[in-house]
């Protein structure tokens, strides 16, 4: 059992999943997708909707990019990403308007703004352009999940501190005072910094020069 | 060690290559664009949200302002049976069977224009309901004006004296007061101002007629 698990940890899908969710988490590790992660996470339901929408878009965009990667003229690859990403973001936007009009109204312009989420373009550029569709899908899924988890933590803590509720259900006593600052941009920044700090410390392996595993790989490659 | 002929040949070859490269880019973009339009056409055909769908949503909101119950599948029918559309001096008025009237109004919110619809009771002395048709305020703060919890407070709100949206945390005591939203003072103030102004304007128009 133990050795089978050990072997599993060396397979590519496992490594991809672990990298996306934990080791190279886009929001925490490389500060991608920060804008939406800060803007909509003052309510848990917004965080869930945003996380799932981004996960879907990054998966579809990655798999499409990966499938046509041999045909994309190198000079036009950015335009290609933009067209593919915006296509699916608009599709998601229509979907939310059609089936979840309340969430769509509450997210306002932030749902269409997924188009500008660097996380998605980053996955297309750094992974999907060079990899087979199957691995691209796993990679996109794990990074989407990593983004969603980060948003869940952020929005759950912010909603409790700012409104005293969780998914609109009150979870604190009557003596509770709302921390209004948590609902606004500064609260998001503070909390994200704390999360990055905690996660980076837990990831450990910081060497004497203060570099994390991600940075070390980059330095070794250079 | 090229002679002239060889250089000419090479240039011609380069030109051909450049041309083919451009052509390839053009074809690629065209294919990508048609793929994109195809996907979007498919999606919007599958999800009922063309012009009719959007209109259906406003109809549902208008019914909600009049506090008329409707299932999602018979909105069109309920609307036909309960609401008449009337035009007064370029203003579209919705009249319910019970004699209530409703009208749209637009004004500057904190971030972007807000469009809302207010229904007045037949005696024109209280508000019957308020719904937000369009807003782009900050989600979780000003955006909460579109939520039922806040809007329900407007049911039965007295119009005289003018409706007031209180700062958050102060519970409403008089029947013309509404409790505000924490962190959304500017949005609620803007809503209060445009509500008061539009009601005054419409009352004047109604008195003239």
Coordinates of C-alpha atoms in Angstrom, one line a residue:
Chain A
X1 CA 0.0 0.0 0.0
X2 CA 2.7 2.4 1.1
X3 CA 4.9 1.7 -1.9
X4 CA 1.9 2.0 -4.3
X5 CA 1.1 5.4 -2.9
X6 CA 4.7 6.3 -3.2
X7 CA 4.7 5.3 -6.8
X8 CA 1.5 7.3 -7.5
X9 CA 3.2 10.4 -6.3
X10 CA 5.7 10.1 -9.2
X11 CA 3.1 10.0 -11.9
X12 CA 2.6 13.1 -14.0
X13 CA -1.1 13.7 -13.2
X14 CA -0.4 13.6 -9.5
X15 CA 2.5 16.0 -9.8
X16 CA 0.4 18.3 -12.0
X17 CA -2.5 18.2 -9.5
X18 CA -0.2 18.9 -6.5
X19 CA 1.6 21.7 -8.3
X20 CA -1.6 23.5 -9.3
X21 CA -3.4 23.2 -6.0
X22 CA -0.6 23.5 -3.5
X23 CA 3.0 23.9 -4.6
X24 CA 2.6 26.4 -7.4
X25 CA -0.9 27.7 -6.6
X26 CA -1.5 30.6 -9.0
X27 CA -2.8 33.1 -6.5
X28 CA -0.5 32.3 -3.7
X29 CA 2.6 31.3 -5.5
X30 CA 2.7 33.6 -8.5
X31 CA 0.1 36.3 -7.7
X32 CA -2.0 35.6 -10.8
X33 CA -5.7 36.3 -10.8
X34 CA -5.3 38.7 -7.8
X35 CA -7.8 41.2 -9.2
X36 CA -10.9 39.0 -9.1
X37 CA -9.6 37.2 -6.0
X38 CA -9.8 40.5 -4.1
X39 CA -12.8 42.1 -5.8
X40 CA -15.6 39.6 -5.3
X41 CA -14.6 37.6 -2.2
X42 CA -16.5 39.5 0.4
X43 CA -19.4 36.9 0.2
X44 CA -18.9 33.2 0.1
X45 CA -21.4 32.6 -2.6
X46 CA -19.6 35.1 -4.9
X47 CA -16.4 33.3 -4.2
X48 CA -17.8 29.9 -5.1
X49 CA -19.4 31.2 -8.3
X50 CA -16.2 33.1 -9.4
X51 CA -14.0 30.1 -8.6
X52 CA -16.2 27.6 -10.5
X53 CA -16.5 30.0 -13.5
X54 CA -12.7 30.5 -13.7
X55 CA -12.1 26.8 -13.3
X56 CA -14.4 26.0 -16.2
X57 CA -13.0 28.7 -18.4
X58 CA -9.4 27.8 -17.7
X59 CA -10.1 24.1 -18.4
X60 CA -11.9 24.7 -21.7
X61 CA -9.4 27.4 -22.9
X62 CA -6.4 25.1 -22.1
X63 CA -7.8 22.1 -23.8
X64 CA -8.7 24.1 -27.0
X65 CA -5.3 25.9 -27.0
X66 CA -3.6 22.5 -26.6
X67 CA -5.5 20.9 -29.4
X68 CA -4.7 23.6 -31.9
X69 CA -1.2 24.3 -30.5
X70 CA 0.5 23.0 -33.7
X71 CA -1.5 25.4 -35.9
X72 CA -1.2 28.6 -33.9
X73 CA 1.2 31.0 -35.6
X74 CA 3.7 32.0 -32.8
X75 CA 3.2 35.7 -33.4
X76 CA -0.6 35.4 -33.1
X77 CA -0.7 33.2 -30.0
X78 CA -1.8 36.0 -27.6
X79 CA -4.7 37.0 -29.9
X80 CA -5.6 33.3 -30.2
X81 CA -5.7 33.0 -26.3
X82 CA -7.8 36.1 -26.1
X83 CA -10.4 34.9 -28.7
X84 CA -10.6 31.5 -27.1
X85 CA -10.9 32.8 -23.5
X86 CA -13.4 35.5 -24.3
X87 CA -15.6 33.0 -26.2
X88 CA -15.9 30.8 -23.2
X89 CA -16.2 33.7 -20.7
X90 CA -19.1 35.1 -22.7
X91 CA -20.6 31.6 -22.8
X92 CA -20.3 31.4 -19.0
X93 CA -21.8 34.9 -18.6
X94 CA -24.8 33.9 -20.7
X95 CA -25.1 30.7 -18.6
X96 CA -25.2 32.6 -15.3
X97 CA -27.6 35.2 -16.7
X98 CA -29.9 32.4 -17.9
X99 CA -29.8 30.1 -14.8
X100 CA -28.5 32.1 -11.9
X101 CA -29.7 35.7 -12.6
X102 CA -29.3 36.7 -8.9
X103 CA -25.6 35.7 -8.7
X104 CA -25.1 37.3 -12.1
X105 CA -26.6 40.6 -10.9
X106 CA -24.6 40.4 -7.7
X107 CA -21.3 39.8 -9.5
X108 CA -22.0 42.6 -11.9
X109 CA -19.2 43.3 -14.3
X110 CA -16.7 40.9 -12.6
X111 CA -18.0 37.8 -14.4
X112 CA -17.2 39.2 -17.9
X113 CA -13.9 40.5 -16.5
X114 CA -12.7 36.9 -16.2
X115 CA -11.4 37.5 -19.7
X116 CA -8.6 39.6 -18.2
X117 CA -7.7 37.0 -15.5
X118 CA -4.0 36.4 -16.0
X119 CA -4.3 33.0 -14.5
X120 CA -6.1 31.7 -17.6
X121 CA -3.7 33.2 -20.1
X122 CA -0.8 32.1 -18.0
X123 CA -1.9 28.5 -18.1
X124 CA -2.4 28.7 -21.9
X125 CA 1.0 30.3 -22.4
X126 CA 3.1 28.3 -20.0
X127 CA 1.5 24.9 -20.2
X128 CA -1.2 24.3 -22.8
X129 CA 0.9 25.6 -25.7
X130 CA 3.5 22.9 -25.1
X131 CA 1.5 20.0 -23.8
X132 CA -0.9 17.3 -24.9
X133 CA -4.7 18.0 -24.3
X134 CA -5.0 15.4 -21.5
X135 CA -2.2 16.9 -19.4
X136 CA -3.4 20.4 -20.2
X137 CA -6.8 19.5 -18.9
X138 CA -5.4 18.1 -15.6
X139 CA -3.1 21.1 -15.2
X140 CA -5.9 23.6 -15.9
X141 CA -8.2 21.7 -13.5
X142 CA -5.7 21.7 -10.7
X143 CA -4.9 25.4 -11.1
X144 CA -8.6 26.2 -11.3
X145 CA -9.1 24.2 -8.1
X146 CA -6.2 26.0 -6.5
X147 CA -7.7 29.3 -7.4
X148 CA -11.2 28.2 -6.1
X149 CA -9.8 27.0 -2.8
X150 CA -7.9 30.2 -2.2
X151 CA -11.1 32.2 -3.0
X152 CA -13.1 29.9 -0.7
X153 CA -10.8 30.6 2.2
X154 CA -10.7 34.3 1.5
X155 CA -14.4 34.7 1.1
X156 CA -15.4 32.6 4.0
X157 CA -13.1 34.5 6.4
X158 CA -14.1 37.8 5.0
X159 CA -17.9 37.1 5.0
X160 CA -17.7 36.0 8.7
X161 CA -15.7 38.9 9.8
X162 CA -17.4 41.6 7.7
X163 CA -21.1 40.5 7.9
X164 CA -21.1 37.9 10.7
X165 CA -22.7 35.4 8.2
X166 CA -21.8 32.4 6.1
X167 CA -23.8 31.9 2.9
X168 CA -26.2 34.5 4.3
X169 CA -26.8 32.4 7.5
X170 CA -25.8 34.2 10.7
X171 CA -23.0 32.4 12.5
X172 CA -22.0 34.8 15.2
X173 CA -23.6 35.9 18.4
X174 CA -25.6 39.1 19.0
X175 CA -22.5 40.8 20.6
X176 CA -20.6 40.6 17.3
X177 CA -19.5 43.8 15.7
X178 CA -19.0 43.7 11.9
X179 CA -15.5 44.5 10.7
X180 CA -16.6 46.7 7.8
X181 CA -13.0 47.0 6.5
X182 CA -13.0 43.2 5.7
X183 CA -15.7 43.8 3.1
X184 CA -13.7 46.5 1.4
X185 CA -10.5 46.3 -0.7
X186 CA -8.0 46.8 2.2
X187 CA -9.4 43.8 4.1
X188 CA -8.9 41.7 1.0
X189 CA -5.3 42.8 0.7
X190 CA -4.5 42.2 4.4
X191 CA -6.1 38.7 4.3
X192 CA -4.5 37.7 1.1
X193 CA -1.1 38.7 2.5
X194 CA -1.8 36.6 5.6
X195 CA -2.8 33.6 3.5
X196 CA 0.3 33.9 1.3
X197 CA 2.4 34.1 4.4
X198 CA 0.9 31.1 6.0
X199 CA 1.0 29.0 2.9
X200 CA 4.5 29.9 2.0
X201 CA 5.7 29.0 5.6
X202 CA 3.8 25.7 5.4
X203 CA 5.4 24.9 2.1
X204 CA 8.7 25.3 3.9
X205 CA 11.8 24.2 2.1
X206 CA 13.0 27.8 2.1
X207 CA 16.7 27.6 1.5
X208 CA 19.4 29.9 3.0
X209 CA 18.9 32.5 0.3
X210 CA 15.2 32.6 1.2
X211 CA 14.0 31.1 -2.1
X212 CA 10.9 28.8 -2.1
X213 CA 10.8 25.7 -4.3
X214 CA 9.1 27.6 -7.1
X215 CA 11.8 30.2 -7.1
X216 CA 14.5 27.5 -6.9
X217 CA 13.3 25.8 -10.0
X218 CA 13.3 29.1 -11.8
X219 CA 16.8 29.8 -10.6
X220 CA 18.1 26.4 -11.6
X221 CA 16.6 26.7 -15.0
X222 CA 18.2 30.1 -15.6
Chain B
X1 CA 29.2 33.9 -53.2
X2 CA 25.9 34.7 -54.7
X3 CA 25.7 36.0 -58.2
X4 CA 22.9 38.5 -59.0
X5 CA 20.6 35.8 -60.3
X6 CA 20.9 33.8 -57.1
X7 CA 20.1 36.9 -55.0
X8 CA 17.1 37.7 -57.1
X9 CA 15.9 34.1 -56.7
X10 CA 16.4 34.2 -53.0
X11 CA 14.4 37.4 -52.7
X12 CA 11.6 36.0 -54.7
X13 CA 11.6 33.0 -52.5
X14 CA 11.5 35.1 -49.3
X15 CA 8.6 37.1 -50.7
X16 CA 6.7 34.0 -51.3
X17 CA 7.4 32.7 -47.8
X18 CA 6.3 36.0 -46.3
X19 CA 3.2 36.0 -48.3
X20 CA 2.4 32.4 -47.3
X21 CA 3.1 33.2 -43.7
X22 CA 0.6 36.2 -43.8
X23 CA -2.0 34.1 -45.6
X24 CA -1.6 31.4 -42.9
X25 CA -2.2 33.9 -40.1
X26 CA -5.2 35.3 -41.9
X27 CA -6.7 31.9 -42.4
X28 CA -6.0 31.0 -38.8
X29 CA -7.7 34.0 -37.5
X30 CA -10.7 33.5 -39.8
X31 CA -11.1 29.9 -38.6
X32 CA -10.7 30.9 -35.0
X33 CA -13.3 33.7 -35.4
X34 CA -15.9 31.4 -37.0
X35 CA -15.2 28.8 -34.3
X36 CA -15.8 31.4 -31.6
X37 CA -19.0 32.7 -33.2
X38 CA -20.2 29.1 -33.7
X39 CA -19.7 28.3 -30.0
X40 CA -21.5 31.5 -28.9
X41 CA -24.4 31.0 -31.3
X42 CA -24.8 27.5 -30.0
X43 CA -24.7 28.6 -26.4
X44 CA -27.2 31.4 -26.8
X45 CA -29.5 29.1 -28.8
X46 CA -29.4 26.6 -25.9
X47 CA -30.0 29.1 -23.1
X48 CA -33.2 31.0 -23.4
X49 CA -31.7 34.5 -23.1
X50 CA -32.3 36.3 -26.4
X51 CA -34.3 39.5 -26.4
X52 CA -37.4 37.6 -25.3
X53 CA -35.6 36.1 -22.4
X54 CA -34.4 39.4 -21.1
X55 CA -37.8 40.9 -21.4
X56 CA -39.2 38.0 -19.5
X57 CA -36.8 38.8 -16.7
X58 CA -38.0 42.4 -16.5
X59 CA -41.6 41.2 -16.6
X60 CA -40.9 39.0 -13.6
X61 CA -39.3 41.9 -11.8
X62 CA -42.3 44.1 -12.5
X63 CA -44.6 41.4 -11.2
X64 CA -42.4 41.2 -8.1
X65 CA -42.8 45.0 -7.6
X66 CA -46.6 44.6 -7.6
X67 CA -46.2 41.6 -5.2
X68 CA -47.9 39.4 -7.7
X69 CA -46.9 35.7 -7.4
X70 CA -45.9 34.0 -10.6
X71 CA -44.2 30.6 -11.4
X72 CA -41.2 30.7 -13.8
X73 CA -43.2 29.0 -16.6
X74 CA -46.2 31.3 -16.7
X75 CA -44.6 34.7 -16.4
X76 CA -45.9 35.8 -19.8
X77 CA -49.5 34.8 -19.0
X78 CA -49.5 36.3 -15.5
X79 CA -48.1 39.5 -16.8
X80 CA -50.8 39.7 -19.6
X81 CA -53.6 39.1 -17.1
X82 CA -52.4 41.5 -14.3
X83 CA -50.5 44.3 -15.9
X84 CA -51.5 46.9 -18.5
X85 CA -48.9 49.2 -20.1
X86 CA -49.8 52.8 -20.4
X87 CA -48.0 55.9 -21.9
X88 CA -48.2 59.3 -20.2
X89 CA -46.1 62.1 -21.7
X90 CA -43.4 59.8 -22.9
X91 CA -43.3 58.0 -19.6
X92 CA -44.2 54.3 -19.6
X93 CA -46.5 53.4 -16.8
X94 CA -47.4 49.9 -15.7
X95 CA -50.9 49.6 -14.2
X96 CA -51.9 46.6 -12.2
X97 CA -55.5 45.3 -11.9
X98 CA -55.8 46.7 -8.4
X99 CA -55.0 50.2 -9.7
X100 CA -51.4 50.4 -8.5
X101 CA -48.9 52.1 -10.9
X102 CA -45.3 51.4 -11.5
X103 CA -42.6 53.1 -13.5
X104 CA -38.9 52.9 -14.2
X105 CA -36.3 55.4 -13.1
X106 CA -32.6 55.8 -13.7
X107 CA -30.0 57.8 -11.9
X108 CA -26.3 58.0 -11.0
X109 CA -25.2 55.3 -8.5
X110 CA -21.9 55.3 -6.8
X111 CA -20.1 53.3 -9.5
X112 CA -22.4 53.3 -12.6
X113 CA -26.0 54.2 -13.4
X114 CA -28.7 52.4 -11.5
X115 CA -32.1 51.5 -13.1
X116 CA -34.9 50.5 -10.8
X117 CA -38.6 50.2 -10.9
X118 CA -41.0 51.4 -8.2
X119 CA -44.6 50.5 -7.7
X120 CA -47.0 52.9 -5.9
X121 CA -50.2 51.8 -4.2
X122 CA -53.5 53.0 -5.8
X123 CA -53.9 55.9 -3.4
X124 CA -50.3 57.1 -4.3
X125 CA -49.5 57.4 -0.6
X126 CA -47.3 54.4 -0.1
X127 CA -44.8 52.4 -2.1
X128 CA -45.9 48.9 -3.0
X129 CA -42.6 47.5 -4.0
X130 CA -39.2 48.4 -5.4
X131 CA -37.0 46.3 -7.7
X132 CA -33.5 47.0 -9.2
X133 CA -33.4 46.3 -12.9
X134 CA -29.8 47.2 -13.5
X135 CA -26.8 48.1 -11.3
X136 CA -23.0 47.7 -11.3
X137 CA -22.2 48.6 -7.7
X138 CA -19.5 46.8 -5.8
X139 CA -20.5 43.2 -5.1
X140 CA -21.2 42.5 -1.5
X141 CA -21.5 46.3 -0.6
X142 CA -23.5 48.5 -2.9
X143 CA -24.5 45.5 -4.9
X144 CA -26.7 44.4 -2.1
X145 CA -29.3 47.0 -2.9
X146 CA -30.5 44.4 -5.5
X147 CA -31.1 41.8 -2.7
X148 CA -34.6 41.0 -1.4
X149 CA -33.6 41.6 2.3
X150 CA -33.0 45.3 1.5
X151 CA -35.8 45.7 -1.1
X152 CA -38.5 44.1 1.1
X153 CA -38.2 47.1 3.5
X154 CA -39.8 49.3 0.8
X155 CA -43.1 47.4 0.9
X156 CA -45.7 49.8 2.4
X157 CA -43.2 52.7 2.8
X158 CA -44.9 56.0 3.3
X159 CA -44.3 58.7 0.7
X160 CA -45.0 61.7 2.9
X161 CA -42.7 62.7 4.4
X162 CA -40.1 61.7 1.8
X163 CA -38.6 58.2 2.2
X164 CA -35.3 58.2 3.9
X165 CA -32.6 55.4 3.8
X166 CA -30.9 55.5 7.2
X167 CA -27.3 54.9 7.8
X168 CA -26.6 51.2 8.4
X169 CA -27.1 49.9 12.0
X170 CA -29.9 52.4 12.8
X171 CA -33.1 50.5 12.8
X172 CA -36.1 52.2 11.1
X173 CA -38.6 53.6 13.6
X174 CA -41.0 55.7 11.4
X175 CA -43.0 54.3 8.5
X176 CA -41.0 56.4 5.9
X177 CA -37.6 55.0 7.0
X178 CA -35.6 52.2 5.7
X179 CA -32.5 50.7 7.2
X180 CA -29.4 51.1 5.0
X181 CA -26.6 48.7 4.1
X182 CA -23.2 48.7 5.9
X183 CA -20.5 49.9 3.6
X184 CA -22.9 51.2 1.0
X185 CA -23.8 54.7 2.2
X186 CA -23.1 56.4 -1.1
X187 CA -25.1 53.9 -3.1
X188 CA -28.1 54.0 -0.8
X189 CA -28.0 57.8 -0.7
X190 CA -27.9 57.9 -4.5
X191 CA -30.8 55.5 -4.6
X192 CA -32.8 57.6 -2.1
X193 CA -32.2 60.8 -4.1
X194 CA -33.2 59.3 -7.5
X195 CA -36.3 57.6 -5.9
X196 CA -37.5 60.9 -4.3
X197 CA -36.9 62.9 -7.5
X198 CA -38.5 60.5 -9.9
X199 CA -41.6 60.0 -7.7
X200 CA -42.0 63.8 -7.5
X201 CA -41.7 64.1 -11.3
X202 CA -44.2 61.4 -12.0
X203 CA -46.7 62.8 -9.5
X204 CA -46.6 66.1 -11.2
X205 CA -47.2 64.5 -14.6
X206 CA -50.1 62.5 -13.1
X207 CA -51.7 65.6 -11.6
X208 CA -51.5 67.5 -14.9
X209 CA -53.4 64.7 -16.6

